[in-house]
Amino acid sequence: MIQVAWRGRDIYLPFTFAPRTLIINTRLIHTDGMEMRLTPWITLTTGTFSAIVSSEEEMVRLLTRREELRRYLFLYISGNYSRLLSRVGDRRARFDVRRAFTTHQLLTILREAAHTIVFIEHDPTLFDGVPAHLITTVGRTIQEMAAGSIVILYTPVPDRTFGTLADYADRIVTLAPEQKEEPKGGKGPRERPAGQVSLGAF
């Protein structure tokens, strides 16, 4: 038996899982497929939905250095405006761009996507005045789409809607900016690794 802590409760599961299978948020996610190393500490795999909070500069740096974007079908989904798109486009990559101007258009794009990697730049204006049930539908659709893809939902500044969508993610990641170490003997800030945060952070 394996003891798993989930939402304040202990759940006991029989140890009968197939090889190369992980438990994440009590869902079985097979690690067969491609991997994308986000940082030295975080690797994204096929079958996962990750909600990521980081500075624009950090995300641009990560996207422009990823060799995976040149080898696999990559879909970039943005809303009414994009903070990153003009800085991460690379015509050597198999790089498709879709823009959604309404929540319904976003749902259509998500349901039609058949890419290996899907990057969604969160646009809070898409959800202005949108009923709560439609926001949860978007979250569930992203979760379902991640069954065969690596899906990233990104924002530099989390808001309530991002928190609702992130509730369907397998992991929530915050990327702290790199900080230079001071000379020996100093007590200045050190480089901080990326980590995972709870929804309470929103």
CSV table of C-alpha atoms in Angstrom, one decimal:
chain,number,residue,atom,x,y,z
A,1,MET,CA,0.0,0.0,0.0
A,2,ILE,CA,1.1,3.6,-0.7
A,3,GLN,CA,0.0,6.5,1.5
A,4,VAL,CA,-0.8,9.7,-0.4
A,5,ALA,CA,-1.7,13.0,1.3
A,6,TRP,CA,-4.5,14.7,-0.7
A,7,ARG,CA,-6.5,17.8,0.5
A,8,GLY,CA,-5.8,17.1,4.1
A,9,ARG,CA,-6.7,13.4,4.0
A,10,ASP,CA,-4.6,10.3,3.8
A,11,ILE,CA,-5.5,8.0,0.9
A,12,TYR,CA,-4.1,4.4,0.7
A,13,LEU,CA,-3.6,2.9,-2.7
A,14,PRO,CA,-2.5,-0.6,-3.7
A,15,PHE,CA,1.0,-0.8,-5.0
A,16,THR,CA,0.0,-2.3,-8.4
A,17,PHE,CA,0.8,0.4,-10.8
A,18,ALA,CA,2.4,-0.4,-14.2
A,19,PRO,CA,6.1,0.5,-14.7
A,20,ARG,CA,6.9,4.2,-15.6
A,21,THR,CA,3.8,5.5,-14.0
A,22,LEU,CA,3.6,8.4,-11.7
A,23,ILE,CA,1.0,9.6,-9.2
A,24,ILE,CA,0.4,13.4,-9.5
A,25,ASN,CA,-2.7,14.8,-7.7
A,26,THR,CA,-4.1,11.3,-7.4
A,27,ARG,CA,-4.3,10.9,-11.2
A,28,LEU,CA,-2.2,8.4,-13.1
A,29,ILE,CA,0.0,10.0,-15.7
A,30,HIS,CA,2.2,7.9,-17.9
A,31,THR,CA,5.6,9.3,-18.6
A,32,ASP,CA,6.0,7.7,-22.0
A,33,GLY,CA,6.4,10.4,-24.6
A,34,MET,CA,8.5,13.6,-24.9
A,35,GLU,CA,10.0,15.6,-22.1
A,36,MET,CA,10.7,19.4,-22.0
A,37,ARG,CA,13.1,20.6,-19.4
A,38,LEU,CA,11.8,23.9,-18.1
A,39,THR,CA,14.6,24.4,-15.5
A,40,PRO,CA,17.3,22.1,-14.0
A,41,TRP,CA,14.7,21.2,-11.4
A,42,ILE,CA,11.5,20.9,-13.4
A,43,THR,CA,10.8,18.7,-16.4
A,44,LEU,CA,7.4,18.7,-18.2
A,45,THR,CA,6.2,15.5,-19.8
A,46,THR,CA,3.5,14.5,-22.2
A,47,GLY,CA,0.2,14.2,-20.3
A,48,THR,CA,0.7,17.1,-17.9
A,49,PHE,CA,-1.0,20.5,-17.6
A,50,SER,CA,1.3,23.0,-15.8
A,51,ALA,CA,0.2,26.5,-14.7
A,52,ILE,CA,3.3,28.7,-14.6
A,53,VAL,CA,3.9,32.2,-13.1
A,54,SER,CA,7.1,34.0,-14.0
A,55,SER,CA,8.4,37.3,-15.3
A,56,GLU,CA,8.0,38.0,-19.0
A,57,GLU,CA,11.8,38.1,-19.4
A,58,GLU,CA,12.3,34.7,-17.8
A,59,MET,CA,9.6,33.1,-20.0
A,60,VAL,CA,11.0,34.6,-23.2
A,61,ARG,CA,14.4,33.3,-22.3
A,62,LEU,CA,13.0,29.8,-21.7
A,63,LEU,CA,11.0,29.7,-24.8
A,64,THR,CA,13.7,31.0,-27.1
A,65,ARG,CA,16.2,28.4,-25.8
A,66,ARG,CA,14.1,25.3,-26.0
A,67,GLU,CA,15.2,22.9,-28.7
A,68,GLU,CA,12.0,21.0,-28.4
A,69,LEU,CA,10.2,23.9,-30.1
A,70,ARG,CA,12.1,23.1,-33.3
A,71,ARG,CA,11.5,19.3,-33.2
A,72,TYR,CA,7.8,19.1,-32.2
A,73,LEU,CA,4.5,20.7,-33.2
A,74,PHE,CA,4.1,23.8,-31.0
A,75,LEU,CA,0.9,25.8,-30.7
A,76,TYR,CA,1.0,29.3,-29.1
A,77,ILE,CA,-2.5,30.5,-28.0
A,78,SER,CA,-2.9,34.2,-27.1
A,79,GLY,CA,-5.9,36.4,-26.4
A,80,ASN,CA,-6.6,40.0,-27.4
A,81,TYR,CA,-3.0,41.0,-26.9
A,82,SER,CA,0.3,39.2,-26.3
A,83,ARG,CA,3.2,40.3,-24.1
A,84,LEU,CA,5.6,37.7,-25.5
A,85,LEU,CA,4.7,36.6,-29.0
A,86,SER,CA,6.8,39.1,-30.9
A,87,ARG,CA,9.8,38.1,-28.9
A,88,VAL,CA,9.5,34.3,-29.0
A,89,GLY,CA,8.5,33.7,-32.6
A,90,ASP,CA,11.0,31.5,-34.5
A,91,ARG,CA,10.3,30.5,-38.1
A,92,ARG,CA,12.8,27.6,-37.9
A,93,ALA,CA,10.4,26.0,-35.4
A,94,ARG,CA,7.1,24.3,-36.2
A,95,PHE,CA,5.4,27.2,-34.6
A,96,ASP,CA,1.6,27.8,-35.0
A,97,VAL,CA,-0.2,30.8,-33.5
A,98,ARG,CA,-3.9,31.0,-32.8
A,99,ARG,CA,-5.6,34.1,-31.3
A,100,ALA,CA,-8.8,34.0,-29.3
A,101,PHE,CA,-10.9,37.1,-28.9
A,102,THR,CA,-13.7,35.5,-26.8
A,103,THR,CA,-14.0,32.7,-24.4
A,104,HIS,CA,-15.9,30.6,-26.9
A,105,GLN,CA,-13.2,31.1,-29.5
A,106,LEU,CA,-10.7,29.9,-26.9
A,107,LEU,CA,-12.7,26.8,-26.3
A,108,THR,CA,-12.9,26.1,-30.1
A,109,ILE,CA,-9.1,26.5,-30.4
A,110,LEU,CA,-8.5,24.2,-27.5
A,111,ARG,CA,-10.8,21.5,-28.8
A,112,GLU,CA,-9.2,21.5,-32.2
A,113,ALA,CA,-5.6,21.5,-31.1
A,114,ALA,CA,-3.5,18.5,-32.0
A,115,HIS,CA,-0.1,19.7,-31.1
A,116,THR,CA,2.7,18.1,-29.0
A,117,ILE,CA,3.2,21.3,-27.0
A,118,VAL,CA,0.5,23.9,-26.3
A,119,PHE,CA,1.4,27.2,-24.7
A,120,ILE,CA,-1.5,29.3,-23.5
A,121,GLU,CA,-0.7,33.0,-22.6
A,122,HIS,CA,-3.4,33.9,-20.1
A,123,ASP,CA,-5.5,36.9,-21.1
A,124,PRO,CA,-7.8,38.0,-18.2
A,125,THR,CA,-9.8,40.2,-20.6
A,126,LEU,CA,-11.2,37.1,-22.3
A,127,PHE,CA,-13.1,36.3,-19.1
A,128,ASP,CA,-14.5,39.8,-18.2
A,129,GLY,CA,-18.2,39.3,-17.4
A,130,VAL,CA,-18.0,35.5,-18.3
A,131,PRO,CA,-20.1,33.3,-16.0
A,132,ALA,CA,-18.2,31.0,-13.6
A,133,HIS,CA,-19.4,27.8,-15.3
A,134,LEU,CA,-17.8,28.8,-18.6
A,135,ILE,CA,-14.5,29.5,-16.9
A,136,THR,CA,-14.6,26.0,-15.3
A,137,THR,CA,-15.4,24.6,-18.7
A,138,VAL,CA,-12.2,26.1,-20.1
A,139,GLY,CA,-10.2,24.6,-17.2
A,140,ARG,CA,-11.7,21.2,-17.8
A,141,THR,CA,-11.0,21.4,-21.5
A,142,ILE,CA,-7.4,22.3,-21.0
A,143,GLN,CA,-7.1,19.4,-18.5
A,144,GLU,CA,-8.6,17.0,-21.1
A,145,MET,CA,-6.4,18.3,-23.9
A,146,ALA,CA,-3.3,17.7,-21.8
A,147,ALA,CA,-3.9,13.9,-21.9
A,148,GLY,CA,-1.8,13.7,-25.1
A,149,SER,CA,0.2,16.9,-25.0
A,150,ILE,CA,2.5,19.1,-22.8
A,151,VAL,CA,0.2,22.1,-21.9
A,152,ILE,CA,1.4,25.3,-20.3
A,153,LEU,CA,-0.8,28.0,-19.0
A,154,TYR,CA,1.3,31.1,-18.4
A,155,THR,CA,0.9,34.5,-16.7
A,156,PRO,CA,3.3,37.0,-15.3
A,157,VAL,CA,0.7,38.2,-12.7
A,158,PRO,CA,-1.9,35.7,-11.4
A,159,ASP,CA,-5.5,36.8,-11.0
A,160,ARG,CA,-8.6,35.1,-9.8
A,161,THR,CA,-9.4,33.6,-13.2
A,162,PHE,CA,-5.9,32.2,-13.5
A,163,GLY,CA,-6.4,30.6,-10.1
A,164,THR,CA,-9.6,29.0,-11.2
A,165,LEU,CA,-8.0,27.5,-14.3
A,166,ALA,CA,-4.9,26.5,-12.4
A,167,ASP,CA,-7.1,24.4,-10.1
A,168,TYR,CA,-7.3,21.9,-13.0
A,169,ALA,CA,-3.5,21.8,-13.5
A,170,ASP,CA,-1.3,18.9,-12.4
A,171,ARG,CA,1.3,21.3,-11.1
A,172,ILE,CA,1.6,25.0,-10.3
A,173,VAL,CA,5.0,26.5,-10.8
A,174,THR,CA,6.5,29.8,-10.0
A,175,LEU,CA,9.8,30.8,-11.5
A,176,ALA,CA,11.8,33.1,-9.4
A,177,PRO,CA,14.2,35.5,-11.1
A,178,GLU,CA,17.9,34.6,-11.0
A,179,GLN,CA,19.9,36.7,-8.6
A,180,LYS,CA,23.6,37.1,-8.6
A,181,GLU,CA,25.5,35.9,-5.6
A,182,GLU,CA,27.6,38.5,-3.7
A,183,PRO,CA,31.4,37.9,-3.2
A,184,LYS,CA,32.4,35.5,-0.5
A,185,GLY,CA,31.6,36.8,2.9
A,186,GLY,CA,28.6,38.8,1.8
A,187,LYS,CA,25.1,38.0,2.9
A,188,GLY,CA,23.3,39.2,-0.2
A,189,PRO,CA,20.6,37.3,-2.1
A,190,ARG,CA,21.5,34.0,-3.7
A,191,GLU,CA,20.1,32.4,-6.8
A,192,ARG,CA,16.7,30.9,-6.0
A,193,PRO,CA,15.5,27.8,-7.8
A,194,ALA,CA,12.1,27.5,-9.3
A,195,GLY,CA,9.5,25.9,-7.1
A,196,GLN,CA,5.9,24.9,-6.9
A,197,VAL,CA,3.2,26.9,-5.1
A,198,SER,CA,-0.3,26.1,-3.9
A,199,LEU,CA,-3.4,27.8,-5.1
A,200,GLY,CA,-3.4,29.7,-1.9
A,201,ALA,CA,-0.7,31.9,-3.4
A,202,PHE,CA,-3.3,33.4,-5.7
